[in-house]
Each structure stands twice: as structure tokens, then as C-alpha cells.
XYZ file of C-alpha atoms in Angstrom:
591
model
C 11.672 -31.121 -9.426
C 9.591 -30.107 -6.464
C 8.412 -27.065 -9.046
C 7.414 -29.697 -11.495
C 5.405 -31.532 -8.875
C 3.727 -28.685 -7.562
C 2.503 -27.450 -10.625
C -0.447 -28.143 -12.689
C 1.000 -29.989 -15.134
C 2.698 -32.315 -12.983
C -0.255 -33.202 -10.607
C -2.442 -33.629 -13.916
C 0.036 -36.028 -15.036
C 0.721 -37.562 -11.791
C -3.621 -38.343 -11.468
C -3.818 -39.031 -15.146
C -0.599 -42.083 -14.745
C -2.382 -42.770 -11.405
C -5.281 -44.014 -13.145
C -3.644 -45.523 -16.096
C -1.202 -47.831 -13.798
C -4.374 -48.896 -11.404
C -6.143 -50.014 -14.956
C -3.135 -51.238 -16.521
C -2.231 -53.658 -13.426
C -6.093 -54.615 -13.151
C -6.069 -55.311 -16.679
C -2.478 -57.063 -16.286
C -3.525 -59.499 -13.533
C -7.020 -60.341 -14.592
C -5.930 -60.984 -18.021
C -2.823 -62.942 -17.098
C -5.180 -65.113 -15.031
C -7.153 -65.590 -18.141
C -4.941 -66.044 -20.240
C -3.294 -69.097 -17.755
C -6.712 -70.501 -17.786
C -6.918 -70.657 -21.218
C -3.705 -72.168 -21.946
C -4.747 -74.986 -19.469
C -7.853 -75.445 -21.392
C -6.183 -75.476 -24.816
C -3.331 -77.632 -23.126
C -6.205 -79.868 -21.654
C -7.724 -80.027 -25.348
C -4.773 -81.078 -27.223
C -4.149 -83.835 -25.124
C -7.287 -85.103 -25.491
C -7.007 -84.796 -28.893
C -3.566 -86.026 -29.237
C -4.591 -89.369 -26.510
C -7.863 -89.944 -28.724
C -5.813 -89.886 -31.923
C -2.644 -91.971 -30.312
C -5.458 -94.451 -29.185
C -7.367 -94.777 -32.513
C -3.959 -95.779 -34.378
C -3.108 -98.178 -31.817
C -6.508 -99.621 -31.877
C -6.385 -99.894 -35.632
C -2.901 -100.402 -36.865
C -1.210 -104.028 -35.569
C 2.306 -103.097 -36.553
C 4.262 -102.473 -33.559
C 6.628 -100.177 -35.593
C 4.644 -98.386 -37.795
C 2.400 -97.320 -34.999
C 5.303 -95.968 -33.029
C 6.655 -94.239 -35.836
C 3.576 -92.848 -36.620
C 3.000 -91.763 -32.741
C 6.548 -89.755 -32.701
C 5.684 -87.865 -35.490
C 2.027 -86.797 -33.579
C 4.017 -86.219 -30.441
C 5.687 -82.399 -30.142
C 8.852 -81.899 -28.356
C 7.255 -80.900 -24.986
C 4.657 -83.630 -24.951
C 5.554 -87.116 -23.402
C 3.506 -90.550 -23.540
C 3.418 -93.968 -22.919
C 1.333 -97.151 -23.345
C 0.147 -99.368 -20.350
C -1.110 -102.963 -20.540
C -4.123 -103.697 -17.962
C -1.258 -105.093 -15.798
C 0.024 -101.321 -15.733
C 3.459 -102.413 -17.525
C 4.606 -100.085 -19.493
C 4.682 -101.237 -23.856
C 5.251 -98.503 -25.649
C 6.867 -95.064 -24.667
C 7.555 -91.483 -25.975
C 9.413 -89.626 -23.655
C 11.767 -87.285 -23.951
C 14.254 -85.500 -21.015
C 15.178 -87.001 -17.300
C 13.359 -89.116 -15.028
C 11.133 -90.765 -17.521
C 11.147 -93.684 -15.567
C 10.449 -92.051 -12.431
C 7.364 -90.294 -13.713
C 5.844 -93.347 -15.321
C 5.982 -94.802 -11.468
C 4.723 -91.682 -10.203
C 1.328 -92.229 -12.909
C 1.047 -95.232 -12.742
C 0.827 -95.463 -9.353
C -1.263 -92.584 -8.583
C -4.603 -94.009 -7.811
C -6.687 -91.681 -9.665
C -5.873 -92.929 -13.072
C -6.712 -96.646 -11.680
C -10.307 -96.415 -13.278
C -8.905 -95.761 -16.241
C -8.077 -99.838 -17.067
C -11.928 -100.527 -16.374
C -13.548 -97.461 -18.116
C -14.310 -95.723 -21.098
C -13.381 -92.202 -20.230
C -10.569 -90.994 -20.144
C -8.787 -89.098 -16.639
C -7.613 -85.617 -16.260
C -5.071 -84.658 -13.785
C -2.860 -82.709 -12.271
C 0.456 -84.231 -10.726
C 3.832 -82.990 -9.516
C 6.112 -84.933 -10.620
C 10.078 -84.585 -10.906
C 11.626 -82.245 -13.711
C 12.539 -83.634 -17.100
C 14.875 -80.047 -17.778
C 16.560 -79.996 -14.208
C 17.564 -83.096 -11.641
C 15.898 -82.641 -8.058
C 13.553 -80.231 -9.266
C 9.380 -80.939 -9.155
C 7.020 -79.475 -11.198
C 3.556 -79.550 -12.092
C 1.998 -81.787 -15.079
C -0.811 -82.528 -16.638
C -1.563 -85.800 -16.905
C -4.263 -87.383 -18.971
C -5.307 -91.600 -19.435
C -7.031 -92.464 -21.987
C -8.525 -96.277 -22.196
C -7.689 -98.112 -24.923
C -10.710 -99.715 -27.264
C -11.444 -103.583 -25.980
C -13.756 -105.943 -25.827
C -12.566 -107.340 -21.925
C -13.430 -105.553 -18.635
C -9.907 -104.691 -17.903
C -7.847 -103.202 -21.042
C -4.957 -101.064 -21.526
C -4.420 -97.425 -21.255
C -2.784 -94.143 -23.168
C -0.775 -92.119 -20.516
C -0.204 -88.900 -21.925
C 1.451 -85.714 -20.091
C 2.703 -82.169 -21.442
C 5.915 -80.461 -19.731
C 5.209 -76.941 -18.080
C 7.158 -75.488 -19.348
C 5.741 -74.749 -22.488
C 2.876 -73.663 -20.646
C 5.195 -71.653 -18.848
C 6.868 -70.318 -21.718
C 3.487 -69.465 -23.549
C 2.542 -67.683 -20.689
C 5.737 -65.533 -20.050
C 5.266 -64.753 -23.721
C 1.715 -63.772 -23.298
C 2.964 -61.550 -20.255
C 5.916 -59.825 -22.078
C 3.381 -58.874 -24.600
C 1.127 -57.465 -21.885
C 3.821 -55.717 -19.999
C 5.406 -54.417 -23.282
C 2.044 -53.270 -24.170
C 1.404 -51.622 -20.803
C 4.825 -50.081 -21.061
C 3.817 -48.567 -24.539
C 0.295 -47.403 -23.178
C 2.453 -45.498 -20.046
C 4.694 -43.912 -22.629
C 1.897 -42.671 -24.762
C -0.198 -41.872 -21.282
C 2.570 -39.714 -20.104
C 2.565 -37.734 -24.007
C -0.893 -37.375 -24.121
C -1.127 -36.246 -20.439
C 1.745 -33.609 -20.977
C -0.136 -32.425 -24.192
C -3.236 -32.160 -22.360
C -2.095 -30.544 -19.058
C 0.137 -28.179 -21.390
C -2.888 -27.332 -23.528
C -4.952 -26.743 -20.453
C -2.017 -25.206 -18.294
C -0.450 -22.944 -20.969
C -3.162 -20.483 -20.804
C -3.597 -20.554 -17.345
C 0.592 -20.198 -16.671
C -0.508 -16.852 -19.044
C -3.196 -16.066 -17.180
C -1.078 -15.879 -13.965
C 1.719 -13.982 -15.061
C -0.689 -11.966 -16.588
C -2.450 -11.674 -12.716
C 1.032 -10.650 -11.625
C 0.902 -8.168 -13.822
C -2.523 -6.580 -13.139
C -0.609 -6.753 -9.946
C 1.823 -4.677 -10.724
C -0.465 -2.429 -12.184
C 0.096 -2.863 -15.934
C -3.363 -2.704 -17.199
C -2.454 -2.569 -20.878
C -1.799 -6.602 -21.936
C -4.284 -8.370 -22.700
C -4.235 -12.210 -23.101
C -4.591 -13.835 -26.379
C -8.674 -15.093 -26.720
C -8.102 -17.891 -29.658
C -9.815 -20.776 -27.307
C -13.527 -20.765 -27.660
C -13.876 -23.301 -24.778
C -14.371 -21.943 -20.607
C -10.456 -21.436 -20.842
C -10.730 -19.049 -23.677
C -14.159 -17.796 -22.169
C -11.591 -17.245 -18.608
C -9.247 -15.099 -21.140
C -12.060 -13.359 -22.162
C -13.070 -12.323 -18.681
C -9.362 -11.671 -17.531
C -9.061 -9.050 -20.571
C -12.281 -7.313 -19.707
C -11.142 -7.578 -15.783
C -7.964 -5.832 -16.485
C -10.139 -2.424 -18.083
C -12.350 -2.617 -15.693
C -9.413 -2.582 -13.121
C -7.681 0.401 -14.980
C -10.980 1.935 -15.288
C -11.713 1.857 -12.308
C -7.573 3.127 -10.794
C -7.919 5.926 -13.035
C -11.648 7.011 -11.596
C -10.105 6.662 -7.987
C -6.264 8.597 -8.638
C -8.691 11.356 -10.304
C -10.662 11.353 -6.919
C -7.506 10.815 -4.979
C -5.755 13.488 -7.147
C -8.732 16.214 -6.236
C -9.405 15.285 -2.730
C -5.480 15.538 -1.961
C -5.625 18.807 -3.915
C -8.315 20.288 -2.086
C -7.282 18.664 1.553
C -3.654 21.051 0.426
C -5.555 24.157 -0.581
C -7.466 24.095 2.490
C -6.411 27.088 4.774
C -8.311 24.980 8.002
C -6.403 22.125 9.430
C -7.539 18.737 8.674
C -6.570 15.397 10.454
C -8.377 12.091 10.288
C -7.958 9.931 13.134
C -8.552 5.878 13.557
C -10.340 4.041 16.216
C -7.480 4.140 18.261
C -6.843 7.806 18.273
C -3.934 7.357 16.055
C -3.412 9.929 13.240
C -3.812 8.731 9.859
C -3.953 12.037 7.488
C -2.957 15.399 7.726
C -3.090 18.151 5.578
C 0.237 21.006 5.415
C -1.977 23.505 7.652
C -2.424 20.648 10.129
C 1.058 19.649 10.106
C 1.914 22.826 11.187
C -0.374 23.074 13.764
C 0.977 20.228 15.226
C 5.081 21.092 15.101
C 3.497 24.619 16.739
C 1.363 22.116 19.474
C 4.772 20.022 19.420
C 7.547 22.997 20.040
C 5.052 24.405 22.637
C 4.168 21.780 24.533
C 8.205 21.234 24.890
C 7.882 17.156 24.939
C 6.194 17.425 28.310
C 3.832 14.780 27.136
C 3.872 11.547 24.165
C 0.303 13.115 22.905
C 0.912 15.154 19.737
C -2.456 17.687 20.304
C -3.712 19.041 23.432
C -5.549 17.179 25.965
C -8.751 19.425 24.770
C -9.065 17.931 21.660
C -8.425 14.577 22.861
C -11.398 14.669 25.254
C -13.339 15.758 22.218
C -12.990 12.829 20.202
C -13.229 10.500 23.050
C -16.714 11.744 23.044
C -16.804 11.707 19.368
C -16.266 8.044 19.209
C -17.750 6.956 21.900
C -21.473 8.899 21.608
C -20.859 8.835 17.510
C -22.091 11.983 17.728
C -20.817 15.597 15.874
C -19.133 17.876 18.401
C -18.269 21.901 17.181
C -16.636 23.852 20.434
C -14.628 27.257 20.108
C -11.429 26.450 22.583
C -8.727 28.602 23.910
C -5.031 26.895 23.540
C -2.346 28.705 24.581
C -3.402 31.796 24.119
C -4.602 31.186 20.762
C -8.621 30.399 19.661
C -9.662 27.650 17.522
C -13.000 26.331 16.285
C -12.608 22.543 16.142
C -15.740 20.229 14.473
C -15.008 16.812 14.708
C -17.469 13.852 12.938
C -17.084 10.518 13.228
C -16.334 8.197 10.368
C -18.029 5.175 9.550
C -17.633 2.190 7.439
C -19.869 -0.098 5.344
C -21.426 -1.341 8.539
C -21.756 1.531 9.470
C -19.785 1.171 12.781
C -18.076 4.027 14.024
C -13.963 3.407 12.551
C -12.310 6.877 13.190
C -13.494 10.838 13.312
C -12.163 13.507 10.997
C -11.265 16.775 12.622
C -11.659 20.489 11.210
C -9.588 23.016 13.130
C -9.791 26.409 11.704
C -7.408 28.883 13.254
C -9.496 32.033 14.585
C -7.003 33.831 16.564
C -6.336 36.244 13.622
C -10.478 36.865 12.993
C -10.571 37.683 16.633
C -7.614 39.672 16.795
C -8.777 41.916 14.099
C -12.527 42.005 15.297
C -10.413 43.349 18.622
C -8.366 45.539 16.045
C -11.704 46.799 14.517
C -14.017 47.682 17.699
C -10.438 49.492 19.437
C -10.001 51.169 16.322
C -13.774 52.329 15.999
C -13.539 52.844 20.344
C -10.294 54.988 19.294
C -11.214 56.808 16.625
C -14.310 57.656 18.546
C -12.260 58.478 21.377
C -9.604 61.002 19.336
C -12.504 62.860 17.502
C -14.520 63.173 20.871
C -12.404 65.922 22.838
C -11.884 68.050 19.833
C -15.818 67.893 18.678
C -16.891 68.484 21.834
C -14.419 71.660 22.259
C -15.124 72.917 19.124
C -19.109 72.607 19.916
C -18.598 74.241 23.244
C -16.525 77.364 22.113
C -18.768 77.773 19.010
C -21.909 77.768 21.207
C -20.609 80.488 23.289
C -19.540 82.396 20.377
C -23.393 82.030 19.329
C -24.674 82.862 22.296
C -22.308 85.889 22.800
C -21.289 85.087 26.287
C -17.412 86.044 25.171
C -16.995 89.335 27.922
C -14.097 90.745 25.171
C -11.903 90.740 21.955
C -9.184 89.071 24.158
C -10.744 86.306 24.923
C -12.948 85.918 21.888
C -9.367 85.397 19.915
C -8.452 83.240 22.473
C -11.503 80.693 21.857
C -11.181 80.887 18.182
C -7.777 80.553 17.993
C -8.596 77.036 20.255
C -11.295 76.233 17.787
C -8.257 76.549 15.182
C -6.388 74.423 16.989
C -8.930 71.792 16.943
C -9.732 71.538 14.448
C -6.341 71.525 12.793
C -5.962 68.410 15.352
C -9.067 66.795 13.545
C -7.611 67.325 10.152
C -3.992 65.637 11.229
C -6.018 63.201 12.527
C -8.101 62.375 9.412
C -5.349 62.930 6.938
C -3.117 60.223 9.160
C -5.826 57.953 9.000
C -6.216 58.141 5.212
C -2.666 58.260 4.106
C -2.513 54.963 6.830
C -5.381 53.345 4.620
C -3.773 53.936 1.717
C -0.441 52.363 2.852
C -1.941 49.440 4.129
C -3.484 49.056 0.583
C -0.118 49.404 -1.567
C -1.673 52.680 -2.895
C 1.345 55.064 -1.938
C 3.580 56.442 -4.690
C 7.064 56.504 -3.208
C 9.112 59.151 -5.256
C 12.717 57.967 -4.848
C 15.555 59.165 -6.191
C 19.363 58.650 -4.895
C 20.491 60.741 -1.754
C 22.857 60.431 0.960
C 21.477 59.145 3.311
C 24.125 60.542 6.354
C 23.393 64.434 5.324
C 19.458 63.452 5.189
C 19.295 61.817 8.967
C 21.827 64.663 10.413
C 19.936 67.480 8.356
C 16.619 66.325 10.388
C 17.859 65.455 13.908
C 19.135 69.386 13.767
C 15.525 70.381 12.938
C 14.831 69.254 16.722
C 17.540 70.955 18.315
C 15.416 73.763 19.566
C 12.843 72.067 20.875
C 15.265 69.545 23.024
C 17.018 72.792 24.231
C 13.621 73.793 25.209
C 13.296 70.484 27.109
C 16.991 70.470 28.208
C 17.334 66.822 27.110
C 20.496 66.323 25.138
C 20.326 65.884 21.028
C 23.232 63.763 19.359
C 24.031 62.570 15.849
C 26.532 60.203 14.977
C 27.292 59.159 11.275
C 29.577 55.695 10.945
C 28.449 55.616 7.704
C 30.247 57.153 4.660
C 28.999 60.583 4.181
C 29.209 60.305 -0.354
C 27.153 56.720 0.564
C 23.633 57.188 -1.314
C 20.320 55.072 -0.997
C 17.312 54.912 -3.408
C 14.401 56.235 -1.399
C 11.743 58.784 -0.861
C 13.142 61.607 1.025
C 10.493 62.963 2.351
C 8.338 60.090 3.569
C 12.156 58.784 5.443
C 11.681 62.514 7.049
C 8.282 61.587 8.004
C 9.567 58.918 9.814
C 12.240 60.334 11.258
C 10.513 62.911 12.405
C 7.635 60.636 14.049
C 10.582 59.417 15.741
C 12.352 61.433 17.127
C 9.372 63.354 18.348
C 7.573 60.878 20.176
C 11.688 60.407 21.371
C 12.234 63.813 22.726
C 8.594 64.019 24.404
C 9.079 60.601 26.543
C 12.741 61.277 27.501
C 12.550 63.623 31.004
C 15.034 66.317 31.857
C 18.661 65.836 31.563
C 17.952 62.961 29.332
C 18.873 62.086 26.029
C 18.194 61.062 22.672
C 20.737 59.442 20.071
C 20.453 59.395 16.734
C 23.161 57.042 14.452
C 23.817 55.710 11.203
C 25.819 53.172 10.370
C 25.667 49.664 8.478
C 25.101 46.057 8.810
C 25.783 43.675 5.846
C 23.854 45.353 2.937
C 21.501 47.574 4.982
C 21.586 51.067 6.331
C 20.952 50.769 9.948
C 19.513 54.049 11.843
C 18.409 53.901 15.643
C 17.145 56.656 17.641
C 17.735 55.790 21.095
C 16.250 57.434 24.374
C 16.442 57.270 27.760
C 13.205 57.914 28.647
C 10.706 56.001 30.824
C 10.413 52.979 28.120
C 8.063 50.470 27.062
C 6.739 47.608 29.313
C 7.748 44.274 27.816
C 4.294 43.105 27.201
C 3.683 45.594 25.031
C 5.842 46.040 22.661
C 4.800 43.800 20.066
C 1.817 46.276 20.006
C 3.315 49.451 19.291
C 3.303 49.566 15.469
C -0.718 49.003 16.050
C -2.931 52.308 15.463
C -4.323 54.225 18.720
C -2.130 51.735 20.592
C -0.752 53.428 23.639
C 1.707 51.706 26.141
C 0.642 54.567 28.527
C -2.856 53.725 29.104
C -2.908 57.294 31.554
C -1.129 59.384 28.976
C -2.732 62.867 28.198
C -3.134 64.297 25.081
C -1.361 67.210 25.748
C 1.303 64.237 25.453
C 0.391 62.235 22.874
C -0.658 62.713 19.452
C -3.094 60.963 17.165
C -1.636 57.350 18.003
C -1.044 56.754 14.072
C 2.339 58.221 13.799
C 4.229 54.303 14.301
C 1.868 52.284 12.218
C 2.603 55.095 9.202
C 6.161 54.910 10.157
C 6.111 50.800 9.781
C 4.468 51.061 6.861
C 6.686 53.586 5.045
C 10.179 51.553 5.820
C 8.568 48.266 4.984
C 7.360 49.958 1.292
C 11.487 50.945 0.938
C 11.841 46.844 1.240
C 13.129 47.707 4.902
C 12.154 46.382 8.433
C 11.569 48.084 11.468
C 11.684 46.983 15.046
C 11.768 48.635 18.760
C 14.018 47.254 22.292
C 13.338 48.607 25.057
C 13.904 48.274 28.773
C 11.120 50.223 31.166
C 12.888 53.044 33.381
C 16.485 52.986 30.935
C 14.977 53.630 27.818
C 13.735 52.989 24.561
C 15.320 52.135 21.107
C 13.800 52.341 17.778
C 16.004 50.866 14.315
C 15.226 50.422 11.115
C 16.649 49.512 8.298
C 17.050 50.486 4.413
C 18.578 48.577 1.699
C 22.116 50.201 0.473
């Protein structure tokens, strides 16, 4: 029921019903008033006509019995009359019902009718008289006194009055007809109101349902446009709106997908901030960066980003200006660009930050400069020696054949050193570019490692270093590998271990199985590598001992080459070291 009253149908029906009810009420009241006046007027006319006829009969006929019969025929059941002489005595009476005598006496005593006995004009008056139907009840009667014709000054008169029940019956019948008409009009009004409301609200309900469907994202449904009025035009507008919404949403979704693809594929971190500095949007690189910062801070503060970025963000939001800076955060270098975001009213609604991690680029720049410096340093000494000794030979400052041979040997050794350096650089470049070809074969890994270890027995004895080999792996286990390349790795590791191990120290080479890998270790009891240098030992020309002499070092490329060879075999290599206790190089090859 509440749904009906809250709907347009109920409101329209109630409005029309109230309007029609008000009109019918006013019409009924006016109609009843009019009909009452009309019936009273008709009753007056009827009484006058009846009284005039009776007076004519009485004046013209002397036969009393015949006259009374004629008068009785003329008077209706609801009309009563009596004839009074000039002495106000009742001569004839034509009355029915109760209280006839009381009514006659009351009429004759009425002073308003005294003049009728002396004039020729009838007198009409309304009197409250006893009821002819019920005892003890008073009713309003219309009483007409009509003078009889006489040559005398004082003459008789006819008094005629009508029972009010007749008028009441007429009014009641009229009222019933009016109320019946009002009821029929009410029913018809209700029917047509609902019909009209339904004709109006049915398309409106369809539009409402269509609007809900549009809100859910269903743009394919259309409204019927059978009407040519304003509602039909509204349905056409709804259909056009649905098509336009579908088109615009498709365009927005395409642009959103393109933007999401661009943000996802970007290597730079992109973060969008709200006016209150909260993060609204971030791409995957930004999320990883935020996680990294959060882990590094170890939940020391509630801010997800470093304070330096918040200070830049505060500047941009306050001064509405783009800001670009290079800052260092926890050993990493970032180039941060923050630009303001404005709404349609050109007021600041937030900011967008683009963060580029420059750490690797700076590291590569430093590595490049260090590489150039190291290569120049490594080449400068042999070139200087070659130039010096060559000039000595050219200037013929050599005193004897033995000295000449010594200078020639030195020139040869330095040229060999330069050749090894260049070859190592070329090998390393090819490996890093993935151009190295591995000639793999199934070999028994234990025998290979033992053979390579035995090659350094004489060198170890000369330096008084104890060289040991331990094979905990089955001797028949074979590995698919390039034997020459693995020998190059072991040669470099064992040679470094012996050179950096003091007298009476020891170098241990071992082979064992760990999960699905062959674990090969070269451990020494040498001077060790500082902890801060361990991450860089596999880089080119890196020297943990900055004061290392040429006599104690090689080209500085051996470990970098070894790392590339092991990784080319789908393995990995690591180093563990304690200063003053020794160093252990471990590499794994898949079985």
C-alpha cells in the first residue's frame, strides 16, 4: 500500500480524485440548495393554483356536497385544506392525518393571515405546526390563505397547506440521484485516473528500469518509442543517452587500459598523491620500491616513503611548481620528478612523482671509469718497460750480450703479459655478450678436479703450502661440462689460493654432492678478504688489497671470467671469507 501512495500512479490518482471530489462536493451542495429552492417555488405555485381552483369552485357552485367531492378529487394526498368563513369558523375541511384540529386552530390564530379576510390578495407563510404523521413532533409547513370572492368587505378564505414530507421526499430522491451520480463519477474518475496514470507512468517505469540497467552497465537494451508525444521523445533521448554512454565508457576504458599498460610497462616508478599526501595510485615498479623502503626502515615510522620525498612533495603542493632533484637514499641514487595535478578549476588536487633508480647507471658509470683506469694502469707499466728497454737497445747502451739477453727476456715477458691481458679482456667480453661456445662432454668430475689439483703440487711445495684434495663424491659420477673451461676456473681459484696463502698455510680442494649439484670448494688459510669487499670480488680489475704489487697479482680478470664460465654451465659461484682466517670459493655445477 505504501508503494502505491509513493508512486506516480497513486499521486496522480489521489490528486485527480481530490480535485473531482471537491468539484462534486461543491456541485452537490449548490445543486441541493438550488433544488430545495426550486421545489419550494414549485410547491408555492402548486398551492396557489390549487387554492385558486378551489376558490373558483366554491364561488361558482352552491351545491355543498358536489363541491366537497370535486375539491377532494383535486387535492393530493400530501395537500390539506379547509375553508373558513369571515368569522374564522371552519366551514369545510379536507384534511388527513393527525392533529388536524390543532393545525386549523394554529393557522387561524396566526396574525399574518388576518388580512386575507379583508383583502383580495393571497397570503403565503411558513409555520411550525404539529406533524400529521407522528405525535409530539413539530414540522415546518407552507401555508397559503386564499380569499374567496365576495361583495362584502369581510369574506371567507381558503387555507391550504402541504405536508413537508412530500418536499422532503422530493429532496431525498434528488439527493440520492446526486449522490449516485457522484459515486458513478467517482468510480469513472478513479478508472480514468488509473488509466491515464498508467498510460503516463508505464513508459516512466520502463525508463526507470532502463536507467537502473544503465547504472549497472547494461547499455544494449533500448526503450520502445511507439508514442510521438513528449514521453516518446524522452524515450528516444534515453536511447541516445545509452548509446552515448556506452561509446564514452568504451573510449574511457580503452584510454584507461592504455594508461595502465603504459604505467605497467614503465621501468620508472610512478606514484600519484592526493592533496593530503596519501598515495592514490602506483605502478608495479613503484610498489616494489615502496616495499624496499618499508623493509629498510623496519617500521621505524608510519610514513611509507623517505622524508626527503615528503619534503619535495610539500614544496610542490605549496608552491604549485614542478620539482626535479637527484637524491641519495640508503646508498641508492634516485632522480625524482614531482609535478602538480590540477582539477578543472585549476586548483591543486594532488601531485604525481616519477622516480628513476639511477643506482645501476651510476654504478656502471663508475665501473666504466674504473675499468678504463684499471686497463690503463695495467697496460701502462708493461708499455713503459717495453719503451724503456727498447730505447736501451736502440741507443746501444747495453754493455754485454748477457745484459742484452736479459733486456730481451724482459721485453718478451711484458709483451706476453700484455697479450694475456688483452686475451682475457676479449674472452670476458665474449662471455658477457653470450658468444662463448661450450664444448660439453660427459666427464668424471672427481678425476678432473683431482688432476687439476695435482698440477699445483710443485708450486705449493715451493711456497711451502700444504695442498689437499678430498673427494666425497662417487668417482663414477659424470657431469656434462666443458672440461677446458672448468679447468680454467679451478686453475684460477687454486692459483689465487696458493699465492695469497702464507708459508706453512694450507689449501684444500673438495668435491661433494649437495642436492642435485656437485659442490666444488677451494678453501685456503690465507689473509682473507674484508667483508665490505666481498660483493665486488667478481668484478673486473677489483683488488681487495689496494696496495697489492704486480708480482703478487695477475690481470685482475680471473674471477670475473670464472664467474661467467660457471654461470654458462647453469651453475653459480660464491665466496666466504674472514680476514686473517682464510677464504673459501664455492661453485656448483648441476649433476
